[in-house]
């Protein structure tokens, strides 16, 4: 499928995990892709495997508004337009609420919540011209609470409701806004969790499909939401969670 030929896509957090898989997916489907990450190293390695005529690499911190605004400007200057903004970059933190220092709280909120808002805001004028769309990477952690993840839950909850609010404000301007809500996915972010075999067993018990998600499975849903196949879909936070959110929380027998 080449659903994105002639389209320009920005993916933040493209240096690893779901962002990398998403950038590769859009590129494989014909898009010009701007790969953005706060870490430069991996970006160059990934970019070398993509078509140089349709690839741009930018180092930027999404939590600094001028930084992501400069990325959007560079994308439009290089490729002449912007069709899809994927706000995927994020960080995770865990701990009891009274252990979360101001700095830890601000780090999670600034990357995971501020960063998504700044990315959306910077993209709006360009997406209005192309009737483009936004896809945010939220999490199942944005649709309910987790044990020991209060800051992350707060930030991801903000992304979920921001997605809805932006869909209302931008619909008549021709811009669709959606998010994906993955559950435990095999990436660098969850490396420690995945090394804990007892924890993984507990997750598998709660996931109806009985396994952890792979980054490419999230990338596929992001690509669907960004495509014309989803032309009447806006304001949704789509679970990519193997069925976790189908449960009311009671254990299996
Ligand atoms: P990852 O750590 O593999 O990749 C995240 C990327 O974002 C990294 O390359 C990192 O350098 C980059 N990044 C971090 N802070 C940044 C900043 N300030 N500016 C620019 N780039 C920055 O993690 P992942 O699991 O692929 O996470 C992608 C998104 O998916 C995140 O928003 C995360 O919260 C969300 N998510 C992850 C899981 C999971 O289980 N892995 C589940 C649900 C949602
Ligand atoms: C565990 C999962 O909900 C996450 C890191 O978002």
mmCIF file with all atom_site columns, N, CA, C and O and ligand atoms in Angstrom, residues 12-20 36-39 60-64 87-92 111-112 137-141 152 156 180-190 193 215, ligand 1:
data_model
loop_
_atom_site.group_PDB
_atom_site.id
_atom_site.type_symbol
_atom_site.label_atom_id
_atom_site.label_alt_id
_atom_site.label_comp_id
_atom_site.label_asym_id
_atom_site.label_entity_id
_atom_site.label_seq_id
_atom_site.pdbx_PDB_ins_code
_atom_site.Cartn_x
_atom_site.Cartn_y
_atom_site.Cartn_z
_atom_site.occupancy
_atom_site.B_iso_or_equiv
_atom_site.pdbx_formal_charge
_atom_site.auth_seq_id
_atom_site.auth_comp_id
_atom_site.auth_asym_id
_atom_site.auth_atom_id
_atom_site.pdbx_PDB_model_num
ATOM   1   N N   . UNK A 1 12  ? 7.583  12.566 15.956 1.00 0.00 ? 12  UNK A N   1
ATOM   2   C CA  . UNK A 1 12  ? 8.484  12.878 17.073 1.00 0.00 ? 12  UNK A CA  1
ATOM   3   C C   . UNK A 1 12  ? 8.801  11.596 17.842 1.00 0.00 ? 12  UNK A C   1
ATOM   4   O O   . UNK A 1 12  ? 8.014  10.647 17.845 1.00 0.00 ? 12  UNK A O   1
ATOM   5   N N   . UNK A 1 13  ? 9.963  11.580 18.482 1.00 0.00 ? 13  UNK A N   1
ATOM   6   C CA  . UNK A 1 13  ? 10.404 10.364 19.166 1.00 0.00 ? 13  UNK A CA  1
ATOM   7   C C   . UNK A 1 13  ? 10.705 9.254  18.171 1.00 0.00 ? 13  UNK A C   1
ATOM   8   O O   . UNK A 1 13  ? 10.519 8.079  18.468 1.00 0.00 ? 13  UNK A O   1
ATOM   9   N N   . UNK A 1 14  ? 11.198 9.647  16.983 1.00 0.00 ? 14  UNK A N   1
ATOM   10  C CA  . UNK A 1 14  ? 11.409 8.683  15.891 1.00 0.00 ? 14  UNK A CA  1
ATOM   11  C C   . UNK A 1 14  ? 12.717 7.907  16.028 1.00 0.00 ? 14  UNK A C   1
ATOM   12  O O   . UNK A 1 14  ? 13.021 7.055  15.209 1.00 0.00 ? 14  UNK A O   1
ATOM   13  N N   . UNK A 1 15  ? 13.475 8.199  17.066 1.00 0.00 ? 15  UNK A N   1
ATOM   14  C CA  . UNK A 1 15  ? 14.776 7.540  17.235 1.00 0.00 ? 15  UNK A CA  1
ATOM   15  C C   . UNK A 1 15  ? 14.693 6.165  17.867 1.00 0.00 ? 15  UNK A C   1
ATOM   16  O O   . UNK A 1 15  ? 15.718 5.491  18.015 1.00 0.00 ? 15  UNK A O   1
ATOM   17  N N   . UNK A 1 16  ? 13.500 5.739  18.277 1.00 0.00 ? 16  UNK A N   1
ATOM   18  C CA  . UNK A 1 16  ? 13.385 4.439  18.948 1.00 0.00 ? 16  UNK A CA  1
ATOM   19  C C   . UNK A 1 16  ? 11.932 3.992  18.944 1.00 0.00 ? 16  UNK A C   1
ATOM   20  O O   . UNK A 1 16  ? 11.030 4.768  18.630 1.00 0.00 ? 16  UNK A O   1
ATOM   21  N N   . UNK A 1 17  ? 11.739 2.731  19.314 1.00 0.00 ? 17  UNK A N   1
ATOM   22  C CA  . UNK A 1 17  ? 10.421 2.203  19.643 1.00 0.00 ? 17  UNK A CA  1
ATOM   23  C C   . UNK A 1 17  ? 9.331  2.459  18.621 1.00 0.00 ? 17  UNK A C   1
ATOM   24  O O   . UNK A 1 17  ? 9.493  2.254  17.414 1.00 0.00 ? 17  UNK A O   1
ATOM   25  N N   . UNK A 1 18  ? 8.182  2.909  19.123 1.00 0.00 ? 18  UNK A N   1
ATOM   26  C CA  . UNK A 1 18  ? 7.018  3.111  18.251 1.00 0.00 ? 18  UNK A CA  1
ATOM   27  C C   . UNK A 1 18  ? 7.231  4.240  17.253 1.00 0.00 ? 18  UNK A C   1
ATOM   28  O O   . UNK A 1 18  ? 6.698  4.201  16.142 1.00 0.00 ? 18  UNK A O   1
ATOM   29  N N   . UNK A 1 19  ? 7.989  5.260  17.640 1.00 0.00 ? 19  UNK A N   1
ATOM   30  C CA  . UNK A 1 19  ? 8.270  6.372  16.722 1.00 0.00 ? 19  UNK A CA  1
ATOM   31  C C   . UNK A 1 19  ? 9.086  5.892  15.532 1.00 0.00 ? 19  UNK A C   1
ATOM   32  O O   . UNK A 1 19  ? 8.793  6.238  14.379 1.00 0.00 ? 19  UNK A O   1
ATOM   33  N N   . UNK A 1 20  ? 10.097 5.071  15.822 1.00 0.00 ? 20  UNK A N   1
ATOM   34  C CA  . UNK A 1 20  ? 10.911 4.507  14.734 1.00 0.00 ? 20  UNK A CA  1
ATOM   35  C C   . UNK A 1 20  ? 10.034 3.649  13.813 1.00 0.00 ? 20  UNK A C   1
ATOM   36  O O   . UNK A 1 20  ? 10.080 3.794  12.584 1.00 0.00 ? 20  UNK A O   1
ATOM   37  N N   . UNK A 1 36  ? 12.159 13.125 14.142 1.00 0.00 ? 36  UNK A N   1
ATOM   38  C CA  . UNK A 1 36  ? 12.536 14.067 15.203 1.00 0.00 ? 36  UNK A CA  1
ATOM   39  C C   . UNK A 1 36  ? 12.819 13.293 16.484 1.00 0.00 ? 36  UNK A C   1
ATOM   40  O O   . UNK A 1 36  ? 12.040 12.414 16.858 1.00 0.00 ? 36  UNK A O   1
ATOM   41  N N   . UNK A 1 37  ? 13.908 13.652 17.156 1.00 0.00 ? 37  UNK A N   1
ATOM   42  C CA  . UNK A 1 37  ? 14.174 13.068 18.467 1.00 0.00 ? 37  UNK A CA  1
ATOM   43  C C   . UNK A 1 37  ? 15.112 13.999 19.224 1.00 0.00 ? 37  UNK A C   1
ATOM   44  O O   . UNK A 1 37  ? 15.840 14.788 18.617 1.00 0.00 ? 37  UNK A O   1
ATOM   45  N N   . UNK A 1 38  ? 15.078 13.889 20.543 1.00 0.00 ? 38  UNK A N   1
ATOM   46  C CA  . UNK A 1 38  ? 15.981 14.694 21.361 1.00 0.00 ? 38  UNK A CA  1
ATOM   47  C C   . UNK A 1 38  ? 17.394 14.108 21.295 1.00 0.00 ? 38  UNK A C   1
ATOM   48  O O   . UNK A 1 38  ? 18.382 14.808 21.501 1.00 0.00 ? 38  UNK A O   1
ATOM   49  N N   . UNK A 1 39  ? 17.503 12.800 20.974 1.00 0.00 ? 39  UNK A N   1
ATOM   50  C CA  . UNK A 1 39  ? 18.798 12.117 20.819 1.00 0.00 ? 39  UNK A CA  1
ATOM   51  C C   . UNK A 1 39  ? 19.100 11.993 19.336 1.00 0.00 ? 39  UNK A C   1
ATOM   52  O O   . UNK A 1 39  ? 18.320 11.405 18.597 1.00 0.00 ? 39  UNK A O   1
ATOM   53  N N   . UNK A 1 60  ? 15.411 17.704 18.204 1.00 0.00 ? 60  UNK A N   1
ATOM   54  C CA  . UNK A 1 60  ? 14.603 18.723 18.881 1.00 0.00 ? 60  UNK A CA  1
ATOM   55  C C   . UNK A 1 60  ? 14.028 18.151 20.162 1.00 0.00 ? 60  UNK A C   1
ATOM   56  O O   . UNK A 1 60  ? 13.762 16.952 20.260 1.00 0.00 ? 60  UNK A O   1
ATOM   57  N N   . UNK A 1 61  ? 13.833 19.027 21.127 1.00 0.00 ? 61  UNK A N   1
ATOM   58  C CA  . UNK A 1 61  ? 13.187 18.654 22.390 1.00 0.00 ? 61  UNK A CA  1
ATOM   59  C C   . UNK A 1 61  ? 11.739 19.148 22.314 1.00 0.00 ? 61  UNK A C   1
ATOM   60  O O   . UNK A 1 61  ? 11.487 20.350 22.282 1.00 0.00 ? 61  UNK A O   1
ATOM   61  N N   . UNK A 1 62  ? 10.794 18.216 22.274 1.00 0.00 ? 62  UNK A N   1
ATOM   62  C CA  . UNK A 1 62  ? 9.390  18.600 22.077 1.00 0.00 ? 62  UNK A CA  1
ATOM   63  C C   . UNK A 1 62  ? 8.832  19.426 23.230 1.00 0.00 ? 62  UNK A C   1
ATOM   64  O O   . UNK A 1 62  ? 7.815  20.094 23.074 1.00 0.00 ? 62  UNK A O   1
ATOM   65  N N   . UNK A 1 63  ? 9.514  19.373 24.376 1.00 0.00 ? 63  UNK A N   1
ATOM   66  C CA  . UNK A 1 63  ? 9.010  20.130 25.530 1.00 0.00 ? 63  UNK A CA  1
ATOM   67  C C   . UNK A 1 63  ? 9.393  21.610 25.467 1.00 0.00 ? 63  UNK A C   1
ATOM   68  O O   . UNK A 1 63  ? 9.008  22.392 26.337 1.00 0.00 ? 63  UNK A O   1
ATOM   69  N N   . UNK A 1 64  ? 10.156 21.976 24.426 1.00 0.00 ? 64  UNK A N   1
ATOM   70  C CA  . UNK A 1 64  ? 10.535 23.390 24.224 1.00 0.00 ? 64  UNK A CA  1
ATOM   71  C C   . UNK A 1 64  ? 9.794  23.858 22.969 1.00 0.00 ? 64  UNK A C   1
ATOM   72  O O   . UNK A 1 64  ? 10.070 23.375 21.866 1.00 0.00 ? 64  UNK A O   1
ATOM   73  N N   . UNK A 1 87  ? 2.566  13.118 17.190 1.00 0.00 ? 87  UNK A N   1
ATOM   74  C CA  . UNK A 1 87  ? 3.187  13.483 18.462 1.00 0.00 ? 87  UNK A CA  1
ATOM   75  C C   . UNK A 1 87  ? 3.348  12.211 19.286 1.00 0.00 ? 87  UNK A C   1
ATOM   76  O O   . UNK A 1 87  ? 2.429  11.797 19.990 1.00 0.00 ? 87  UNK A O   1
ATOM   77  N N   . UNK A 1 88  ? 4.530  11.611 19.149 1.00 0.00 ? 88  UNK A N   1
ATOM   78  C CA  . UNK A 1 88  ? 4.769  10.292 19.761 1.00 0.00 ? 88  UNK A CA  1
ATOM   79  C C   . UNK A 1 88  ? 5.790  10.341 20.897 1.00 0.00 ? 88  UNK A C   1
ATOM   80  O O   . UNK A 1 88  ? 5.745  9.513  21.804 1.00 0.00 ? 88  UNK A O   1
ATOM   81  N N   . UNK A 1 89  ? 6.696  11.326 20.869 1.00 0.00 ? 89  UNK A N   1
ATOM   82  C CA  . UNK A 1 89  ? 7.777  11.358 21.875 1.00 0.00 ? 89  UNK A CA  1
ATOM   83  C C   . UNK A 1 89  ? 7.192  11.345 23.275 1.00 0.00 ? 89  UNK A C   1
ATOM   84  O O   . UNK A 1 89  ? 6.191  12.005 23.552 1.00 0.00 ? 89  UNK A O   1
ATOM   85  N N   . UNK A 1 90  ? 7.822  10.582 24.154 1.00 0.00 ? 90  UNK A N   1
ATOM   86  C CA  . UNK A 1 90  ? 7.335  10.541 25.528 1.00 0.00 ? 90  UNK A CA  1
ATOM   87  C C   . UNK A 1 90  ? 8.364  9.939  26.455 1.00 0.00 ? 90  UNK A C   1
ATOM   88  O O   . UNK A 1 90  ? 9.320  9.286  26.011 1.00 0.00 ? 90  UNK A O   1
ATOM   89  N N   . UNK A 1 91  ? 8.169  10.186 27.734 1.00 0.00 ? 91  UNK A N   1
ATOM   90  C CA  . UNK A 1 91  ? 9.008  9.567  28.770 1.00 0.00 ? 91  UNK A CA  1
ATOM   91  C C   . UNK A 1 91  ? 8.087  8.962  29.819 1.00 0.00 ? 91  UNK A C   1
ATOM   92  O O   . UNK A 1 91  ? 6.926  9.362  29.954 1.00 0.00 ? 91  UNK A O   1
ATOM   93  N N   . UNK A 1 92  ? 8.632  8.002  30.538 1.00 0.00 ? 92  UNK A N   1
ATOM   94  C CA  . UNK A 1 92  ? 7.855  7.282  31.551 1.00 0.00 ? 92  UNK A CA  1
ATOM   95  C C   . UNK A 1 92  ? 8.495  7.501  32.911 1.00 0.00 ? 92  UNK A C   1
ATOM   96  O O   . UNK A 1 92  ? 9.689  7.724  33.007 1.00 0.00 ? 92  UNK A O   1
ATOM   97  N N   . UNK A 1 111 ? 7.302  16.801 28.836 1.00 0.00 ? 111 UNK A N   1
ATOM   98  C CA  . UNK A 1 111 ? 7.503  16.047 27.581 1.00 0.00 ? 111 UNK A CA  1
ATOM   99  C C   . UNK A 1 111 ? 6.169  15.466 27.099 1.00 0.00 ? 111 UNK A C   1
ATOM   100 O O   . UNK A 1 111 ? 5.768  15.651 25.944 1.00 0.00 ? 111 UNK A O   1
ATOM   101 N N   . UNK A 1 112 ? 5.457  14.785 28.002 1.00 0.00 ? 112 UNK A N   1
ATOM   102 C CA  . UNK A 1 112 ? 4.296  13.983 27.574 1.00 0.00 ? 112 UNK A CA  1
ATOM   103 C C   . UNK A 1 112 ? 3.040  14.830 27.346 1.00 0.00 ? 112 UNK A C   1
ATOM   104 O O   . UNK A 1 112 ? 2.206  14.466 26.504 1.00 0.00 ? 112 UNK A O   1
ATOM   105 N N   . UNK A 1 137 ? 0.338  9.891  20.438 1.00 0.00 ? 137 UNK A N   1
ATOM   106 C CA  . UNK A 1 137 ? 0.520  8.611  21.125 1.00 0.00 ? 137 UNK A CA  1
ATOM   107 C C   . UNK A 1 137 ? 0.218  8.842  22.599 1.00 0.00 ? 137 UNK A C   1
ATOM   108 O O   . UNK A 1 137 ? 1.009  9.429  23.332 1.00 0.00 ? 137 UNK A O   1
ATOM   109 N N   . UNK A 1 138 ? -0.959 8.423  23.027 1.00 0.00 ? 138 UNK A N   1
ATOM   110 C CA  . UNK A 1 138 ? -1.325 8.521  24.445 1.00 0.00 ? 138 UNK A CA  1
ATOM   111 C C   . UNK A 1 138 ? -0.917 7.192  25.086 1.00 0.00 ? 138 UNK A C   1
ATOM   112 O O   . UNK A 1 138 ? 0.250  6.801  25.003 1.00 0.00 ? 138 UNK A O   1
ATOM   113 N N   . UNK A 1 139 ? -1.854 6.469  25.649 1.00 0.00 ? 139 UNK A N   1
ATOM   114 C CA  . UNK A 1 139 ? -1.573 5.176  26.299 1.00 0.00 ? 139 UNK A CA  1
ATOM   115 C C   . UNK A 1 139 ? -2.858 4.711  26.953 1.00 0.00 ? 139 UNK A C   1
ATOM   116 O O   . UNK A 1 139 ? -3.731 5.538  27.264 1.00 0.00 ? 139 UNK A O   1
ATOM   117 N N   . UNK A 1 140 ? -2.968 3.405  27.226 1.00 0.00 ? 140 UNK A N   1
ATOM   118 C CA  . UNK A 1 140 ? -4.053 2.986  28.116 1.00 0.00 ? 140 UNK A CA  1
ATOM   119 C C   . UNK A 1 140 ? -3.907 3.688  29.462 1.00 0.00 ? 140 UNK A C   1
ATOM   120 O O   . UNK A 1 140 ? -4.884 3.867  30.181 1.00 0.00 ? 140 UNK A O   1
ATOM   121 N N   . UNK A 1 141 ? -2.675 4.108  29.759 1.00 0.00 ? 141 UNK A N   1
ATOM   122 C CA  . UNK A 1 141 ? -2.428 4.823  31.015 1.00 0.00 ? 141 UNK A CA  1
ATOM   123 C C   . UNK A 1 141 ? -3.080 6.209  31.020 1.00 0.00 ? 141 UNK A C   1
ATOM   124 O O   . UNK A 1 141 ? -3.078 6.887  32.053 1.00 0.00 ? 141 UNK A O   1
ATOM   125 N N   . UNK A 1 152 ? 2.694  9.873  35.175 1.00 0.00 ? 152 UNK A N   1
ATOM   126 C CA  . UNK A 1 152 ? 2.489  9.394  33.794 1.00 0.00 ? 152 UNK A CA  1
ATOM   127 C C   . UNK A 1 152 ? 0.993  9.341  33.478 1.00 0.00 ? 152 UNK A C   1
ATOM   128 O O   . UNK A 1 152 ? 0.546  9.767  32.412 1.00 0.00 ? 152 UNK A O   1
ATOM   129 N N   . UNK A 1 156 ? -0.732 11.459 30.473 1.00 0.00 ? 156 UNK A N   1
ATOM   130 C CA  . UNK A 1 156 ? -1.395 10.762 29.372 1.00 0.00 ? 156 UNK A CA  1
ATOM   131 C C   . UNK A 1 156 ? -2.907 11.048 29.368 1.00 0.00 ? 156 UNK A C   1
ATOM   132 O O   . UNK A 1 156 ? -3.535 11.101 28.305 1.00 0.00 ? 156 UNK A O   1
ATOM   133 N N   . UNK A 1 180 ? -3.673 7.104  19.664 1.00 0.00 ? 180 UNK A N   1
ATOM   134 C CA  . UNK A 1 180 ? -3.614 5.664  19.939 1.00 0.00 ? 180 UNK A CA  1
ATOM   135 C C   . UNK A 1 180 ? -3.319 5.491  21.421 1.00 0.00 ? 180 UNK A C   1
ATOM   136 O O   . UNK A 1 180 ? -2.621 6.304  22.035 1.00 0.00 ? 180 UNK A O   1
ATOM   137 N N   . UNK A 1 181 ? -3.882 4.426  21.985 1.00 0.00 ? 181 UNK A N   1
ATOM   138 C CA  . UNK A 1 181 ? -3.689 4.120  23.401 1.00 0.00 ? 181 UNK A CA  1
ATOM   139 C C   . UNK A 1 181 ? -3.159 2.697  23.539 1.00 0.00 ? 181 UNK A C   1
ATOM   140 O O   . UNK A 1 181 ? -3.931 1.752  23.788 1.00 0.00 ? 181 UNK A O   1
ATOM   141 N N   . UNK A 1 182 ? -1.826 2.545  23.369 1.00 0.00 ? 182 UNK A N   1
ATOM   142 C CA  . UNK A 1 182 ? -1.259 1.201  23.499 1.00 0.00 ? 182 UNK A CA  1
ATOM   143 C C   . UNK A 1 182 ? -1.178 0.769  24.964 1.00 0.00 ? 182 UNK A C   1
ATOM   144 O O   . UNK A 1 182 ? -1.092 1.604  25.866 1.00 0.00 ? 182 UNK A O   1
ATOM   145 N N   . UNK A 1 183 ? -1.179 -0.567 25.175 1.00 0.00 ? 183 UNK A N   1
ATOM   146 C CA  . UNK A 1 183 ? -0.782 -1.115 26.481 1.00 0.00 ? 183 UNK A CA  1
ATOM   147 C C   . UNK A 1 183 ? 0.678  -1.536 26.354 1.00 0.00 ? 183 UNK A C   1
ATOM   148 O O   . UNK A 1 183 ? 1.351  -1.160 25.386 1.00 0.00 ? 183 UNK A O   1
ATOM   149 N N   . UNK A 1 184 ? 1.149  -2.313 27.304 1.00 0.00 ? 184 UNK A N   1
ATOM   150 C CA  . UNK A 1 184 ? 2.578  -2.647 27.369 1.00 0.00 ? 184 UNK A CA  1
ATOM   151 C C   . UNK A 1 184 ? 3.137  -3.079 26.012 1.00 0.00 ? 184 UNK A C   1
ATOM   152 O O   . UNK A 1 184 ? 2.697  -4.075 25.440 1.00 0.00 ? 184 UNK A O   1
ATOM   153 N N   . UNK A 1 185 ? 4.098  -2.301 25.514 1.00 0.00 ? 185 UNK A N   1
ATOM   154 C CA  . UNK A 1 185 ? 4.672  -2.512 24.178 1.00 0.00 ? 185 UNK A CA  1
ATOM   155 C C   . UNK A 1 185 ? 6.183  -2.696 24.306 1.00 0.00 ? 185 UNK A C   1
ATOM   156 O O   . UNK A 1 185 ? 6.816  -2.029 25.143 1.00 0.00 ? 185 UNK A O   1
ATOM   157 N N   . UNK A 1 186 ? 6.737  -3.571 23.481 1.00 0.00 ? 186 UNK A N   1
ATOM   158 C CA  . UNK A 1 186 ? 8.154  -3.912 23.577 1.00 0.00 ? 186 UNK A CA  1
ATOM   159 C C   . UNK A 1 186 ? 9.026  -2.781 23.003 1.00 0.00 ? 186 UNK A C   1
ATOM   160 O O   . UNK A 1 186 ? 9.233  -2.696 21.790 1.00 0.00 ? 186 UNK A O   1
ATOM   161 N N   . UNK A 1 187 ? 9.503  -1.893 23.864 1.00 0.00 ? 187 UNK A N   1
ATOM   162 C CA  . UNK A 1 187 ? 10.394 -0.796 23.443 1.00 0.00 ? 187 UNK A CA  1
ATOM   163 C C   . UNK A 1 187 ? 11.418 -0.546 24.554 1.00 0.00 ? 187 UNK A C   1
ATOM   164 O O   . UNK A 1 187 ? 11.336 -1.150 25.628 1.00 0.00 ? 187 UNK A O   1
ATOM   165 N N   . UNK A 1 188 ? 12.321 0.427  24.289 1.00 0.00 ? 188 UNK A N   1
ATOM   166 C CA  . UNK A 1 188 ? 13.323 0.783  25.307 1.00 0.00 ? 188 UNK A CA  1
ATOM   167 C C   . UNK A 1 188 ? 12.640 1.272  26.585 1.00 0.00 ? 188 UNK A C   1
ATOM   168 O O   . UNK A 1 188 ? 13.107 1.024  27.698 1.00 0.00 ? 188 UNK A O   1
ATOM   169 N N   . UNK A 1 189 ? 11.505 1.959  26.420 1.00 0.00 ? 189 UNK A N   1
ATOM   170 C CA  . UNK A 1 189 ? 10.807 2.524  27.577 1.00 0.00 ? 189 UNK A CA  1
ATOM   171 C C   . UNK A 1 189 ? 10.411 1.451  28.592 1.00 0.00 ? 189 UNK A C   1
ATOM   172 O O   . UNK A 1 189 ? 10.382 1.682  29.792 1.00 0.00 ? 189 UNK A O   1
ATOM   173 N N   . UNK A 1 190 ? 10.098 0.260  28.087 1.00 0.00 ? 190 UNK A N   1
ATOM   174 C CA  . UNK A 1 190 ? 9.575  -0.791 28.965 1.00 0.00 ? 190 UNK A CA  1
ATOM   175 C C   . UNK A 1 190 ? 10.577 -1.927 29.183 1.00 0.00 ? 190 UNK A C   1
ATOM   176 O O   . UNK A 1 190 ? 10.207 -3.001 29.662 1.00 0.00 ? 190 UNK A O   1
ATOM   177 N N   . UNK A 1 193 ? 10.674 -3.282 32.688 1.00 0.00 ? 193 UNK A N   1
ATOM   178 C CA  . UNK A 1 193 ? 9.440  -4.000 33.006 1.00 0.00 ? 193 UNK A CA  1
ATOM   179 C C   . UNK A 1 193 ? 9.452  -5.381 32.350 1.00 0.00 ? 193 UNK A C   1
ATOM   180 O O   . UNK A 1 193 ? 9.065  -6.379 32.944 1.00 0.00 ? 193 UNK A O   1
ATOM   181 N N   . UNK A 1 215 ? 5.970  -2.736 18.524 1.00 0.00 ? 215 UNK A N   1
ATOM   182 C CA  . UNK A 1 215 ? 5.881  -1.348 18.018 1.00 0.00 ? 215 UNK A CA  1
ATOM   183 C C   . UNK A 1 215 ? 5.204  -1.232 16.652 1.00 0.00 ? 215 UNK A C   1
ATOM   184 O O   . UNK A 1 215 ? 4.453  -0.288 16.401 1.00 0.00 ? 215 UNK A O   1
HETATM 185 P P1  . LIG B 2 .   ? 11.021 4.784  23.562 1.00 0.00 ? 1   LIG B P1  1
HETATM 186 O O1  . LIG B 2 .   ? 11.690 5.226  24.820 1.00 0.00 ? 1   LIG B O1  1
HETATM 187 O O2  . LIG B 2 .   ? 11.489 3.537  22.879 1.00 0.00 ? 1   LIG B O2  1
HETATM 188 O O3  . LIG B 2 .   ? 11.010 5.974  22.493 1.00 0.00 ? 1   LIG B O3  1
HETATM 189 C C1  . LIG B 2 .   ? 10.698 7.283  22.851 1.00 0.00 ? 1   LIG B C1  1
HETATM 190 C C2  . LIG B 2 .   ? 11.552 8.230  22.027 1.00 0.00 ? 1   LIG B C2  1
HETATM 191 O O4  . LIG B 2 .   ? 11.173 9.569  22.375 1.00 0.00 ? 1   LIG B O4  1
HETATM 192 C C3  . LIG B 2 .   ? 13.064 8.091  22.345 1.00 0.00 ? 1   LIG B C3  1
HETATM 193 O O5  . LIG B 2 .   ? 13.804 7.963  21.156 1.00 0.00 ? 1   LIG B O5  1
HETATM 194 C C4  . LIG B 2 .   ? 13.389 9.374  23.095 1.00 0.00 ? 1   LIG B C4  1
HETATM 195 O O6  . LIG B 2 .   ? 14.716 9.838  22.888 1.00 0.00 ? 1   LIG B O6  1
HETATM 196 C C5  . LIG B 2 .   ? 12.351 10.343 22.512 1.00 0.00 ? 1   LIG B C5  1
HETATM 197 N N1  . LIG B 2 .   ? 12.124 11.492 23.391 1.00 0.00 ? 1   LIG B N1  1
HETATM 198 C C6  . LIG B 2 .   ? 12.025 11.487 24.748 1.00 0.00 ? 1   LIG B C6  1
HETATM 199 N N2  . LIG B 2 .   ? 11.890 12.743 25.198 1.00 0.00 ? 1   LIG B N2  1
HETATM 200 C C7  . LIG B 2 .   ? 11.901 13.557 24.112 1.00 0.00 ? 1   LIG B C7  1
HETATM 201 C C8  . LIG B 2 .   ? 11.820 14.960 23.937 1.00 0.00 ? 1   LIG B C8  1
HETATM 202 N N3  . LIG B 2 .   ? 11.705 15.778 24.984 1.00 0.00 ? 1   LIG B N3  1
HETATM 203 N N4  . LIG B 2 .   ? 11.853 15.445 22.671 1.00 0.00 ? 1   LIG B N4  1
HETATM 204 C C9  . LIG B 2 .   ? 11.986 14.624 21.613 1.00 0.00 ? 1   LIG B C9  1
HETATM 205 N N5  . LIG B 2 .   ? 12.092 13.292 21.719 1.00 0.00 ? 1   LIG B N5  1
HETATM 206 C C10 . LIG B 2 .   ? 12.057 12.761 22.961 1.00 0.00 ? 1   LIG B C10 1
HETATM 207 O O7  . LIG B 2 .   ? 9.479  4.662  23.958 1.00 0.00 ? 1   LIG B O7  1
HETATM 208 P P2  . LIG B 2 .   ? 8.176  4.128  23.218 1.00 0.00 ? 1   LIG B P2  1
HETATM 209 O O8  . LIG B 2 .   ? 7.630  3.059  24.074 1.00 0.00 ? 1   LIG B O8  1
HETATM 210 O O9  . LIG B 2 .   ? 8.389  3.911  21.769 1.00 0.00 ? 1   LIG B O9  1
HETATM 211 O O10 . LIG B 2 .   ? 7.248  5.418  23.444 1.00 0.00 ? 1   LIG B O10 1
HETATM 212 C C11 . LIG B 2 .   ? 6.600  6.140  22.395 1.00 0.00 ? 1   LIG B C11 1
HETATM 213 C C12 . LIG B 2 .   ? 5.311  6.717  22.955 1.00 0.00 ? 1   LIG B C12 1
HETATM 214 O O11 . LIG B 2 .   ? 4.430  5.644  23.283 1.00 0.00 ? 1   LIG B O11 1
HETATM 215 C C13 . LIG B 2 .   ? 5.472  7.514  24.248 1.00 0.00 ? 1   LIG B C13 1
HETATM 216 O O12 . LIG B 2 .   ? 4.656  8.651  24.209 1.00 0.00 ? 1   LIG B O12 1
HETATM 217 C C14 . LIG B 2 .   ? 5.010  6.542  25.319 1.00 0.00 ? 1   LIG B C14 1
HETATM 218 O O13 . LIG B 2 .   ? 4.552  7.204  26.483 1.00 0.00 ? 1   LIG B O13 1
HETATM 219 C C15 . LIG B 2 .   ? 3.904  5.833  24.594 1.00 0.00 ? 1   LIG B C15 1
HETATM 220 N N6  . LIG B 2 .   ? 3.506  4.526  25.130 1.00 0.00 ? 1   LIG B N6  1
HETATM 221 C C16 . LIG B 2 .   ? 4.423  3.553  25.399 1.00 0.00 ? 1   LIG B C16 1
HETATM 222 C C17 . LIG B 2 .   ? 3.987  2.304  25.839 1.00 0.00 ? 1   LIG B C17 1
HETATM 223 C C18 . LIG B 2 .   ? 4.923  1.161  26.063 1.00 0.00 ? 1   LIG B C18 1
HETATM 224 O O14 . LIG B 2 .   ? 4.504  0.168  26.706 1.00 0.00 ? 1   LIG B O14 1
HETATM 225 N N7  . LIG B 2 .   ? 6.151  1.196  25.549 1.00 0.00 ? 1   LIG B N7  1
HETATM 226 C C19 . LIG B 2 .   ? 2.619  2.066  26.013 1.00 0.00 ? 1   LIG B C19 1
HETATM 227 C C20 . LIG B 2 .   ? 1.719  3.091  25.747 1.00 0.00 ? 1   LIG B C20 1
HETATM 228 C C21 . LIG B 2 .   ? 2.164  4.312  25.292 1.00 0.00 ? 1   LIG B C21 1
#
